[in-house]
Short mmCIF file of C-alpha atoms in Angstrom, two decimals:
data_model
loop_
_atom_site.label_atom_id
_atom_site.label_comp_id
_atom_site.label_asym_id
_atom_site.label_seq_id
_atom_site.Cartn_x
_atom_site.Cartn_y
_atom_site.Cartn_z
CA UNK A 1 0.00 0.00 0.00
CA UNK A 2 1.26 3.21 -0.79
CA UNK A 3 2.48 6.05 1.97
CA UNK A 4 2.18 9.67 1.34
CA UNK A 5 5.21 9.82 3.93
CA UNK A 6 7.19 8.73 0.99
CA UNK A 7 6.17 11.67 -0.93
CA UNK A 8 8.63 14.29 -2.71
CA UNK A 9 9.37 17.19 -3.73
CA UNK A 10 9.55 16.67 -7.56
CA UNK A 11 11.11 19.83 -9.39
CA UNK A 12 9.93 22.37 -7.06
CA UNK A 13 12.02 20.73 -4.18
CA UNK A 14 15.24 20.57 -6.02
CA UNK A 15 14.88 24.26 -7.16
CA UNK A 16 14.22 25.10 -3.84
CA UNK A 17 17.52 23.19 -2.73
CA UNK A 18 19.78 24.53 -5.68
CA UNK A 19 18.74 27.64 -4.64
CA UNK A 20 19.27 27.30 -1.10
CA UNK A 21 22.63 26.08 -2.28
CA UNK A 22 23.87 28.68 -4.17
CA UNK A 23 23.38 30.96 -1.12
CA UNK A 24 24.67 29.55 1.28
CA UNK A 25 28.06 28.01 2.74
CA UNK A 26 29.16 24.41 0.88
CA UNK A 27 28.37 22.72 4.63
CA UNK A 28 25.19 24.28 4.36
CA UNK A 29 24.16 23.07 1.40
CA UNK A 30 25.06 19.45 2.55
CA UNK A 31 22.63 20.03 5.55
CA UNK A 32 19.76 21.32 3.00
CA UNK A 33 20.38 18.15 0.71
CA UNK A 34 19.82 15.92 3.92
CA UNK A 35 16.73 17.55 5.32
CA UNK A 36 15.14 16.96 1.77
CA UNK A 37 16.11 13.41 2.09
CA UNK A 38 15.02 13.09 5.61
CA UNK A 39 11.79 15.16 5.38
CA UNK A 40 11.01 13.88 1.83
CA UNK A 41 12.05 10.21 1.33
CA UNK A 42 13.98 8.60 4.15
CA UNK A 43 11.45 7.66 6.02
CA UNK A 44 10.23 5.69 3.01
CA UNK A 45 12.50 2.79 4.73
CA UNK A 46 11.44 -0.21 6.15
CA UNK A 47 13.12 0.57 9.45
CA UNK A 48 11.24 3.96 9.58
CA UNK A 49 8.07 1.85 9.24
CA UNK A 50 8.64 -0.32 12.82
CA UNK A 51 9.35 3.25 14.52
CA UNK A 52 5.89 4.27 12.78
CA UNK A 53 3.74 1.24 14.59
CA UNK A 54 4.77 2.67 18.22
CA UNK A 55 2.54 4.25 20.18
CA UNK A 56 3.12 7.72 21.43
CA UNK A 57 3.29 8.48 24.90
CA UNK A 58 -0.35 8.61 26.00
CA UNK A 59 -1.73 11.71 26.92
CA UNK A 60 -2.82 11.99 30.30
CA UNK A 61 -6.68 11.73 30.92
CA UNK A 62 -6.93 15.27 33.11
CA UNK A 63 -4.94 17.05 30.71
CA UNK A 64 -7.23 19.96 28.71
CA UNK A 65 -4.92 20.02 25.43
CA UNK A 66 -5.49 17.24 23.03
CA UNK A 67 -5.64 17.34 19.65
CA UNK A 68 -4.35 14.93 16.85
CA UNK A 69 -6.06 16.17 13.12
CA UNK A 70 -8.82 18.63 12.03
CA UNK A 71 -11.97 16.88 12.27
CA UNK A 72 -12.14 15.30 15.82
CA UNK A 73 -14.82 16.51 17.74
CA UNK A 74 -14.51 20.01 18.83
CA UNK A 75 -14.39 20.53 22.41
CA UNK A 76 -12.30 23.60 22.93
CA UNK A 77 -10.92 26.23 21.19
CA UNK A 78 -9.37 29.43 21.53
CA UNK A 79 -10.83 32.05 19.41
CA UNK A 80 -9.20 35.53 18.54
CA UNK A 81 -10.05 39.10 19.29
CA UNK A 82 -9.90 41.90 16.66
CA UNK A 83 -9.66 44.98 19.40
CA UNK A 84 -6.94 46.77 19.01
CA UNK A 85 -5.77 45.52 15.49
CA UNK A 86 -3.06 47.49 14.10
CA UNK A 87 -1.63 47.70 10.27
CA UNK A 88 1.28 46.36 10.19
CA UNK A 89 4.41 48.66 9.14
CA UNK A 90 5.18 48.36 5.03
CA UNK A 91 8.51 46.68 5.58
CA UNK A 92 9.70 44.32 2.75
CA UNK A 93 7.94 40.96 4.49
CA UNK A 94 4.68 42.41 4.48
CA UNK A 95 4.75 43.66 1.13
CA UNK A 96 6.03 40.44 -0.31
CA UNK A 97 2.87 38.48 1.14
CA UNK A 98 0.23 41.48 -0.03
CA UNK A 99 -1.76 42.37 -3.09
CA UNK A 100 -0.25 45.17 -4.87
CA UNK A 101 -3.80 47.29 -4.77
CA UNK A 102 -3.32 47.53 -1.18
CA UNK A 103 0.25 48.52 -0.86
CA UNK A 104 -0.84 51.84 -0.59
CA UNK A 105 -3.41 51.65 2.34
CA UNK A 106 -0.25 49.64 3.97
CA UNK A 107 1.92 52.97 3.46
CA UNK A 108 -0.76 55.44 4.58
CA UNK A 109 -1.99 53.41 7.90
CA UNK A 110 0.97 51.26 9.04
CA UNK A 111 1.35 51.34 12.37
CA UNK A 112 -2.19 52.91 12.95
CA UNK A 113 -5.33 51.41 13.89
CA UNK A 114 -7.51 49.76 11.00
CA UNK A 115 -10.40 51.71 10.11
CA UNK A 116 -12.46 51.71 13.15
CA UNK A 117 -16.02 51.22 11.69
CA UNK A 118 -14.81 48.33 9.77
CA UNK A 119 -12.87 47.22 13.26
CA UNK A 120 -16.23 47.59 15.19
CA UNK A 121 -18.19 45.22 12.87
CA UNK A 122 -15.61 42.76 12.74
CA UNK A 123 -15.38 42.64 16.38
CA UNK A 124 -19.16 41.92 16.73
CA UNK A 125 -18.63 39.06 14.17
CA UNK A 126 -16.61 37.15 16.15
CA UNK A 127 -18.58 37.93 19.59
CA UNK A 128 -21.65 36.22 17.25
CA UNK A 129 -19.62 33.27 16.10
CA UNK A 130 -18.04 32.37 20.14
CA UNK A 131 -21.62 32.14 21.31
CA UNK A 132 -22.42 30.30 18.07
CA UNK A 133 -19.43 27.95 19.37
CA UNK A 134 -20.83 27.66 23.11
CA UNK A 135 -24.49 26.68 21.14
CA UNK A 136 -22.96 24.23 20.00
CA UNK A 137 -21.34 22.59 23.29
CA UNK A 138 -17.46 23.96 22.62
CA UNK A 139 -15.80 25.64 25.02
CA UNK A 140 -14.26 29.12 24.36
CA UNK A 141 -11.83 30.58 25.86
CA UNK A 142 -10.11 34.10 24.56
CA UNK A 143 -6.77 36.12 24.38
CA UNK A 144 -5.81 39.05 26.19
CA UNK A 145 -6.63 42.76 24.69
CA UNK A 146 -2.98 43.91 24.14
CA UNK A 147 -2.53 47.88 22.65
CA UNK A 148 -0.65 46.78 19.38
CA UNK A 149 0.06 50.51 18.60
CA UNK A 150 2.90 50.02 21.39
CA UNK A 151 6.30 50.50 19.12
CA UNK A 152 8.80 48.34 20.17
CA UNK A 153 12.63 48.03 18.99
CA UNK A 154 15.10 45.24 19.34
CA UNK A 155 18.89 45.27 18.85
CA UNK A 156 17.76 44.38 15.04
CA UNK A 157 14.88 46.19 14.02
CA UNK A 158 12.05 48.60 15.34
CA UNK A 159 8.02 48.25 14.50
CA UNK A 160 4.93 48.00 16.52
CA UNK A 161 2.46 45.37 16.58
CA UNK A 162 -0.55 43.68 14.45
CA UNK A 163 -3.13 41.89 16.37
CA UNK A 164 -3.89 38.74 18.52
CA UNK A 165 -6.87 38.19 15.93
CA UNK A 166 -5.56 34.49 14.53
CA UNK A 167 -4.44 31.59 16.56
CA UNK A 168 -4.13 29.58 14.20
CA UNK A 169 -1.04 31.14 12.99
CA UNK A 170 0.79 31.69 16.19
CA UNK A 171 0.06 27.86 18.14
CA UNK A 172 -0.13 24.56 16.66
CA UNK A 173 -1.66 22.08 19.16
CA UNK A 174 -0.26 18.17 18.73
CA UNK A 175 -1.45 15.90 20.86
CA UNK A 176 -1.07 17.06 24.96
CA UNK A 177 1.56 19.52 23.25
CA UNK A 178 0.86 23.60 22.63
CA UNK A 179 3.85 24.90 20.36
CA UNK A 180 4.42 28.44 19.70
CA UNK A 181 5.45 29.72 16.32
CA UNK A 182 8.35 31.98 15.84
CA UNK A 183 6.76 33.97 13.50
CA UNK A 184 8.09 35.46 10.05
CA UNK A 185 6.79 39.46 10.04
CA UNK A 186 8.40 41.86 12.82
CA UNK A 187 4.91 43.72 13.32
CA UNK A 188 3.66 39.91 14.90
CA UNK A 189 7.27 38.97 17.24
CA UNK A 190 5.58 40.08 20.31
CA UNK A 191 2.35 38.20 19.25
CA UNK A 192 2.88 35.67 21.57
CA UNK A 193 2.02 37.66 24.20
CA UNK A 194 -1.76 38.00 23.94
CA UNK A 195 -1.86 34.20 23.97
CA UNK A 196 0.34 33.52 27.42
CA UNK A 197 -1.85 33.78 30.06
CA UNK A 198 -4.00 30.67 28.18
CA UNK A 199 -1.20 28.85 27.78
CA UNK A 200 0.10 29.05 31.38
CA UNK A 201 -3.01 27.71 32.30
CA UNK A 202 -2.80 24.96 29.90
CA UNK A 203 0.77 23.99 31.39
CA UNK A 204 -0.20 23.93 34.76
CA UNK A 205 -3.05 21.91 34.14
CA UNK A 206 -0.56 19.14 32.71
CA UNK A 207 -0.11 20.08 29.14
CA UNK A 208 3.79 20.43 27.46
CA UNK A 209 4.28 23.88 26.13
CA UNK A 210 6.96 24.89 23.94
CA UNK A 211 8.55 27.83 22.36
CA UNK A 212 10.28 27.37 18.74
CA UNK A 213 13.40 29.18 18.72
CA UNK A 214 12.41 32.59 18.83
CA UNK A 215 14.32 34.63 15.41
CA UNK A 216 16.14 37.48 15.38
CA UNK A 217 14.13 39.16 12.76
CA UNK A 218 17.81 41.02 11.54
CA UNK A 219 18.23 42.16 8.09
CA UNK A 220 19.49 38.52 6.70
CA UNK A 221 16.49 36.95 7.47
CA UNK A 222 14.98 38.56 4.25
CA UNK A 223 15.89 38.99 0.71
CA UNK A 224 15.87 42.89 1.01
CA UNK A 225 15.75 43.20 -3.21
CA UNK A 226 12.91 40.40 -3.55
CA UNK A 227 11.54 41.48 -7.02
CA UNK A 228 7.42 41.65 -7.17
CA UNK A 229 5.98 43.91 -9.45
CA UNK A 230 3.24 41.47 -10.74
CA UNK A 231 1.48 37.99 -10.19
CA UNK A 232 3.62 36.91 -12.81
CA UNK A 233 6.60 37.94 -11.35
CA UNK A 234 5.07 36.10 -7.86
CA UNK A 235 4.76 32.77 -10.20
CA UNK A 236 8.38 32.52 -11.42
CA UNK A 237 9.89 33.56 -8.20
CA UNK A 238 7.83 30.63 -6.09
CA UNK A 239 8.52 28.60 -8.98
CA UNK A 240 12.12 28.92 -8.85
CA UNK A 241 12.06 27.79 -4.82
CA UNK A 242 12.71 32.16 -4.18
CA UNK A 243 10.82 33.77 -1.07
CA UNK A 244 11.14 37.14 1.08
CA UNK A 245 12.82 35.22 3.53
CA UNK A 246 16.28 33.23 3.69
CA UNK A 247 17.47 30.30 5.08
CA UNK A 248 19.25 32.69 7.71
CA UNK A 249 17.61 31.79 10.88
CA UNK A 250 14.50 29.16 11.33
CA UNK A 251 11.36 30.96 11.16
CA UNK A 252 7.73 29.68 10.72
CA UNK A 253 3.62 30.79 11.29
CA UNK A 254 1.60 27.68 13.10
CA UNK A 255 -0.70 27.97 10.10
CA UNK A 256 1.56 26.77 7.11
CA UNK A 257 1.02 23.00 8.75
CA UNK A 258 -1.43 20.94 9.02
CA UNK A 259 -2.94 17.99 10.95
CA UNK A 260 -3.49 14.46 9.76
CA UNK A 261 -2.55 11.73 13.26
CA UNK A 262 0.47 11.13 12.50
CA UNK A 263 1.18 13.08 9.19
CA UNK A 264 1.88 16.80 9.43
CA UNK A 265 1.53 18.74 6.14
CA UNK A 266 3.77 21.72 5.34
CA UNK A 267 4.43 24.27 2.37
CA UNK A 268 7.45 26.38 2.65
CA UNK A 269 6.37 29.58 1.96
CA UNK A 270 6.93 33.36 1.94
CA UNK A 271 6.84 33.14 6.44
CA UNK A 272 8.07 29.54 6.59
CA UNK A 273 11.40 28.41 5.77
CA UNK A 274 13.64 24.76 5.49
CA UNK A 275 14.95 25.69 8.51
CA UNK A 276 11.77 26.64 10.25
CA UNK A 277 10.26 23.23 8.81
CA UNK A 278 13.50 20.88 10.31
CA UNK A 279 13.35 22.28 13.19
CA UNK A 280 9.56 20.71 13.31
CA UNK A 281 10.42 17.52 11.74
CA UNK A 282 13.15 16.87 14.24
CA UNK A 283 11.11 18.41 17.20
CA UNK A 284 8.02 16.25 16.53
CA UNK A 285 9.93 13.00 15.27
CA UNK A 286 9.47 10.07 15.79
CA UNK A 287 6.13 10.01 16.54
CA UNK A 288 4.61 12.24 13.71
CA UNK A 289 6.06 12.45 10.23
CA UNK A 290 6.26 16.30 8.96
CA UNK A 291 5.60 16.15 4.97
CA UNK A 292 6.53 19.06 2.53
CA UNK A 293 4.22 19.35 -0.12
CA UNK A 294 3.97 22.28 -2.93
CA UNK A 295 1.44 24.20 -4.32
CA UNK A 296 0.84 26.30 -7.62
CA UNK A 297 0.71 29.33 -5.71
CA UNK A 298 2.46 33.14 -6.55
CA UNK A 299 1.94 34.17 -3.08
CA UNK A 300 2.41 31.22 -0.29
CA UNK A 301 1.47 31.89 2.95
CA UNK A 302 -0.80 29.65 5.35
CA UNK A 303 -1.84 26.64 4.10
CA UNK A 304 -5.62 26.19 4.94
CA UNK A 305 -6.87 27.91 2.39
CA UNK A 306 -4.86 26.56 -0.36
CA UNK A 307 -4.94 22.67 1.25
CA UNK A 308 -7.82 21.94 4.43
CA UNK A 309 -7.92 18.57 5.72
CA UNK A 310 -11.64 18.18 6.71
CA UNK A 311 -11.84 14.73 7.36
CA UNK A 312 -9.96 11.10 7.38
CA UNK A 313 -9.12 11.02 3.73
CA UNK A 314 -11.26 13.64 2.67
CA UNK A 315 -9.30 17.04 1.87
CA UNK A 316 -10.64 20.43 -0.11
CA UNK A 317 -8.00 21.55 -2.84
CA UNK A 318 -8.02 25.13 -3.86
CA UNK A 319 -8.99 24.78 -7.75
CA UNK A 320 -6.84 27.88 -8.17
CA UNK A 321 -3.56 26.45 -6.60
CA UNK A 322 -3.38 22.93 -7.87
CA UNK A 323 -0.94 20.70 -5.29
CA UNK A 324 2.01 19.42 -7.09
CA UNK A 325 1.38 15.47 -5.16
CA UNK A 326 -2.17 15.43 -5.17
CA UNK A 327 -1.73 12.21 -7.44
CA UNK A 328 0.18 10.79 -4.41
CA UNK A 329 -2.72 11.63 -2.06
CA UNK A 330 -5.86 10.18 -4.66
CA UNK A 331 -3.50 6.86 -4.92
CA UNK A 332 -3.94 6.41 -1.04
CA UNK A 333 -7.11 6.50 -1.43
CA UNK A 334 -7.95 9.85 -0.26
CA UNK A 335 -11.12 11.90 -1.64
CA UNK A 336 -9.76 14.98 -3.12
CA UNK A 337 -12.39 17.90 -3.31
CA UNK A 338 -12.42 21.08 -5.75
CA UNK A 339 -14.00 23.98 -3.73
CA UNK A 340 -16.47 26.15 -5.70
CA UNK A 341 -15.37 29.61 -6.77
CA UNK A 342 -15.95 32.04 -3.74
CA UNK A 343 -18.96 34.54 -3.81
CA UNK A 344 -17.11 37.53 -1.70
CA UNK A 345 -17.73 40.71 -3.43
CA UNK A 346 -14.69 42.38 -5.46
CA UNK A 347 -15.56 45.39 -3.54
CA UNK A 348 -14.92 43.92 -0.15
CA UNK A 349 -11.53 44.51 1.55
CA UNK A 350 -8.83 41.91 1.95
CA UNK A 351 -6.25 43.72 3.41
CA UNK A 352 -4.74 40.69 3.90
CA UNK A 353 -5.52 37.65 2.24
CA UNK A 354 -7.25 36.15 -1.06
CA UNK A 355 -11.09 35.36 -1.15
CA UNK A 356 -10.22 31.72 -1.21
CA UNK A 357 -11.11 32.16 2.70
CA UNK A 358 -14.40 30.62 1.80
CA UNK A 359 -12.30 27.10 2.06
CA UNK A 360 -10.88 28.35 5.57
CA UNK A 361 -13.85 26.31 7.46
CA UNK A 362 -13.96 24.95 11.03
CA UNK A 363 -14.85 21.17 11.57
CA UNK A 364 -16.64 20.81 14.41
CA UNK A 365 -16.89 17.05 14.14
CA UNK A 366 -17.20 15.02 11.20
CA UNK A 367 -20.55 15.71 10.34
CA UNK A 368 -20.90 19.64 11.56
CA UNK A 369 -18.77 22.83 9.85
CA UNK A 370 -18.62 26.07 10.23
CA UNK A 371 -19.09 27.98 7.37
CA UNK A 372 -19.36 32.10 5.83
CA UNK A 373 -23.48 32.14 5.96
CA UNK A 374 -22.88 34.25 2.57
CA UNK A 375 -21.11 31.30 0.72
CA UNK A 376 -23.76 29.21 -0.63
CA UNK A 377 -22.11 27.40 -3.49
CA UNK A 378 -19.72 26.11 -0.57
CA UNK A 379 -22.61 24.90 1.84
CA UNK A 380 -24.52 22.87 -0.71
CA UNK A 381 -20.82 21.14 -1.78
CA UNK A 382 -21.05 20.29 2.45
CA UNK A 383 -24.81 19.32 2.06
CA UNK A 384 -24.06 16.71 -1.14
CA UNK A 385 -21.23 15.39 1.15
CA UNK A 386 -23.73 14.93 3.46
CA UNK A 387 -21.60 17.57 6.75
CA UNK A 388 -24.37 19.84 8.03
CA UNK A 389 -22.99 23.33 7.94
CA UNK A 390 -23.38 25.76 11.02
CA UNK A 391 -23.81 28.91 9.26
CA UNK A 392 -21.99 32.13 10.24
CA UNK A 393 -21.10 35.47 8.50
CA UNK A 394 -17.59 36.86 9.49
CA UNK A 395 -17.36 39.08 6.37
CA UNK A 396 -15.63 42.04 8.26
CA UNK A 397 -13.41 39.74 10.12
CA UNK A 398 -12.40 38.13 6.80
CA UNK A 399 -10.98 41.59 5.67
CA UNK A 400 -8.23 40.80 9.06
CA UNK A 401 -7.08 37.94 7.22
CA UNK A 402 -8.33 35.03 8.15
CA UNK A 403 -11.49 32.88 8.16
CA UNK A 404 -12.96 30.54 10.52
CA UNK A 405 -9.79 28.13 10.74
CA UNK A 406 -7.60 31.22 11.01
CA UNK A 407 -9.78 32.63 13.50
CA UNK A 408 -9.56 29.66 15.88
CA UNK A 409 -6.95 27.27 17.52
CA UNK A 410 -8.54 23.60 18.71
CA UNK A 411 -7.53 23.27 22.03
CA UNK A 412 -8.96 19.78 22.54
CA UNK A 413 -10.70 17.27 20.32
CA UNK A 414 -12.27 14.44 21.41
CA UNK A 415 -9.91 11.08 19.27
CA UNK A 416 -7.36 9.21 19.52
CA UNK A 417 -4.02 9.25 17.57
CA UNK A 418 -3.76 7.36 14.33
CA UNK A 419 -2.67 7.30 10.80
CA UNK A 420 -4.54 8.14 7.84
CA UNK A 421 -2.36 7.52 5.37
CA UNK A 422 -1.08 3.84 5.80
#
C-alpha cells in the first residue's frame, strides 16, 4: 500500500535546494540536501516503518490540550479578538505576502489602527460566532486585549504590533503539546504575548508547552531586493524555490502546517522556511512524520486555504492552486475535493488575504462545519457530502485575514491518535 510519507518534492524541491545552495556556505548546502532526504524520502525505509507502529506516549486523561487532526470533535478552542488591530508597518515581508492594490493603504496606515467602523463590525462578528461555538457545546476561551500601537525596537529592528486576531497562525496544538510559532513578520514577534496567560493555564493543568526558537528578525532573514511587481513575477519567483525570507535563521507561522494523526503537512512559503520546517520535523519525530508538499501558488502563505484537511481522507483543494502530489494523495485513497469559486464581493476589503477564505472552514466534528453564511455554493458542496454546515457570517473579520480556521486554535478534540495515510 502506498504512503504519502514517501512523498517528494519533484522539481519544485530541487529548485528550492539549488537555490538554497547557491546561497549559502558548501556545509550548508550538505545540511539542506539531507533535510530533503530526511523530510522527503527517508522515512520511506522499512526501518522507519517499525518506529511508525509505536505508540506515542499517551496523553494523560486530566490534561485539557489534546488534539491529533482537524476533524475530531470540537471541544475547545481558543478564538481571537480583533480589538486593538493594528496595520502592520510596510517593511519588505509584508509587502512580499500582499496584493499590490493595497500597498498603498499599507503605506498610509501602518502602524495605525484599521479603520475603526470596519474594526467595530468585525469585532461583533466574532462575539456572534463564540456564542455560536458555546451553542454548539465547545468551550471558548479568549486572548488578552494587548494595545498593538505600542512600538517596540530590538537590537535588530524597530516596528509596533498587528493583532492577537488568529491563533491559528501563532500555536499549533499536537497531541497534549501547545507549540508556539516563531513567526516570520516583525509587526507579529511580540504576538505571543496575547496568547500567554492561556497557555500558562494549559501547562499547569498538565499540558507540554513549547517555544520554537524565537528569530532574530535582523536584516538577513529577508531577501531585502525580492523582485514583485506582478502575479507573474510572484509565479516565477515561487517557482524557482525564491521567497522574502532566507534560510538565515529558522522561522515559521503555526498555520503553514497541518494535521493528519500522524502526518503533518507543510508548504514552505513566503513566512516559513527549510529551517523553520526541520526544526519541526526533528522536534516532533518520531512520533509524527512532517511532509513538505507544494502548491501552484504566486503568493504562499498559510496553508488552509490553499490545502484543508476536513476529514480522514477527505481534503478540499483550492482549484486555483493545484498541489504538485495530489496524485500521491488520490493513490492512497484519499477523496480529493475542488471547492467552488468564492462569492465575496470584489468590492470587499482583503487587506490581507485572497477570497479563497471561503475554504478556511472549522470542523466541528465530522458531520458539523462552520461555514461564511454568505457562501452558498460552498454549503450545498457540504450538504451533497452529506456535513451539516453551522452557518456564520464573518465578512468584516475576513478583511483581518483570516477565516474561521484562522480565526480559531482547537484546544482539545475528542480522538485518539492514528494514521490516515497507511
Amino acid at each position: 500500500m502506498l504512503r504519502v510519507r514517501c512523498l517528494r518534492g519533484g522539481s519544485r524541491g530541487a529548485e528550492a535546494a539549488h537555490y538554497i545552495g547557491s546561497r549559502l556556505r558548501g556545509a550548508f548546502t550538505g545540511w539542506v540536501q539531507r533535510t530533503f532526504q530526511s523530510t522527503q524520502a527517508a522515512a520511506a525505509s522499512q526501518n522507519t516503518c517499525a518506529a511508525d507502529d509505536k505508540a506515542a506516549s499517551p496523553v494523560p486523561k486530566d490534561c485539557p490540550v489534546c488534539s491529533y487532526n482537524e476533524w475530531d470533535p470540537l471541544e475547545e478552542v481558543i478564538v481571537g479578538r480583533a480589538e486593538n488591530a493594528c496595520v502592520p508597518p510596510f517593511s519588505v515581508e509584508v509587502k512580499a505576502n500582499t496584493y499590490e492594490k493595497y500597498w498603498g493603504f499599507y503605506q498610509k496606515f501602518g502602524g495605525q489602527g484599521f479603520p475603526k467602523d470596519h474594526l467595530k463590525k468585525a469585532i461583533a462578528e466574532i462575539e456572534e460566532m463564540c456564542n455560536i461555538l458555546k451553542g454548539e457545546g465547545v468551550i471558548v476561551k479568549r486572548p488578552d486585549p494587548i494595545d498593538w500601537s505600542v512600538k517596540y525596537k530590538t537590537p535588530d529592528f524597530e516596528s509596533t504590533g498587528m493583532y492577537g486576531a488568529m491563533p491559528r497562525d501563532i500555536l499549533l496544538v499536537v497531541g497534549n503539546e501547545i507549540i508556539e510559532a516563531p513567526m516570520a513578520w516583525r509587526a507579529r514577534f511580540f504576538e505571543y504575548r496575547a496568547y500567554r496567560r492561556l497557555i500558562k493555564d494549559y501547562f499547569n493543568s498538565g499540558a507540554k508547552w513549547t517555544t520554537a526558537p524565537k528569530p532574530t528578525m535582523a536584516d538577513e532573514l529577508y531577501d531585502q531586493n525580492y523582485p514583485i511587481h506582478s502575479v507573474e513575477d510572484r509565479h516565477k519567483l515561487a517557482a524557482q524555490g525564491k521567497f522574502v525570507t532566507t534560510e538565515f535563521e529558522p522561522c515559521f507561522d503555526a498555520a503553514d502546517f497541518i494535521r493528519a494523526g500522524r502526518d503533518i503537512f507543510v508548504q514552505r512559503s513566503q513566512v516559513t522556511n527549510y529551517m523553520g520546517i526541520e526544526w519541526m520535523r526533528r522536534h516532533l519525530a518520531p512520533d509524527y512524520r512532517v511532509h513538505i508538499i507544494s502548491f501552484k501558488d504566486p503568493n504562499p502563505m498559510h496553508i488552509d486555504a490553499t490545502f484543508n484537511i476536513i476529514g480522514p481522507g477527505l481534503v478540499l483543494s483550492n482549484p486555483d492552486r493545484p498541489c504538485h502530489q495530489i496524485e500521491l494523495f488520490k493513490k492512497a485513497g484519499w477523496t480529493v475535493i475542488q471547492p467552488p469559486v468564492p462569492l465575496i464581493p470584489d468590492d470587499h476589503p482583503l487587506w490581507m488575504s485572497s477570497k479563497w477564505l471561503s475554504m478556511n472552514v472549522l470542523m466541528l466534528d465530522e458531520k458539523r462545519v462552520m461555514v461564511d453564511a454568505n457562501e452558498t455554493s460552498i454549503q450545498k458542496m457540504f450538504e451533497k457530502l452529506g456535513i451539516s454546515t453551522v452557518k456564520v457570517n464573518i465578512r468584516h473579520a475576513n478583511s483581518l485575514g483570516g477565516g474561521f480556521h484562522c480565526w480559531t486554535c482547537d484546544i482539545r478534540r475528542r480522538g485518539t491518535l492514528r494514521s490516515y495515510l497507511d
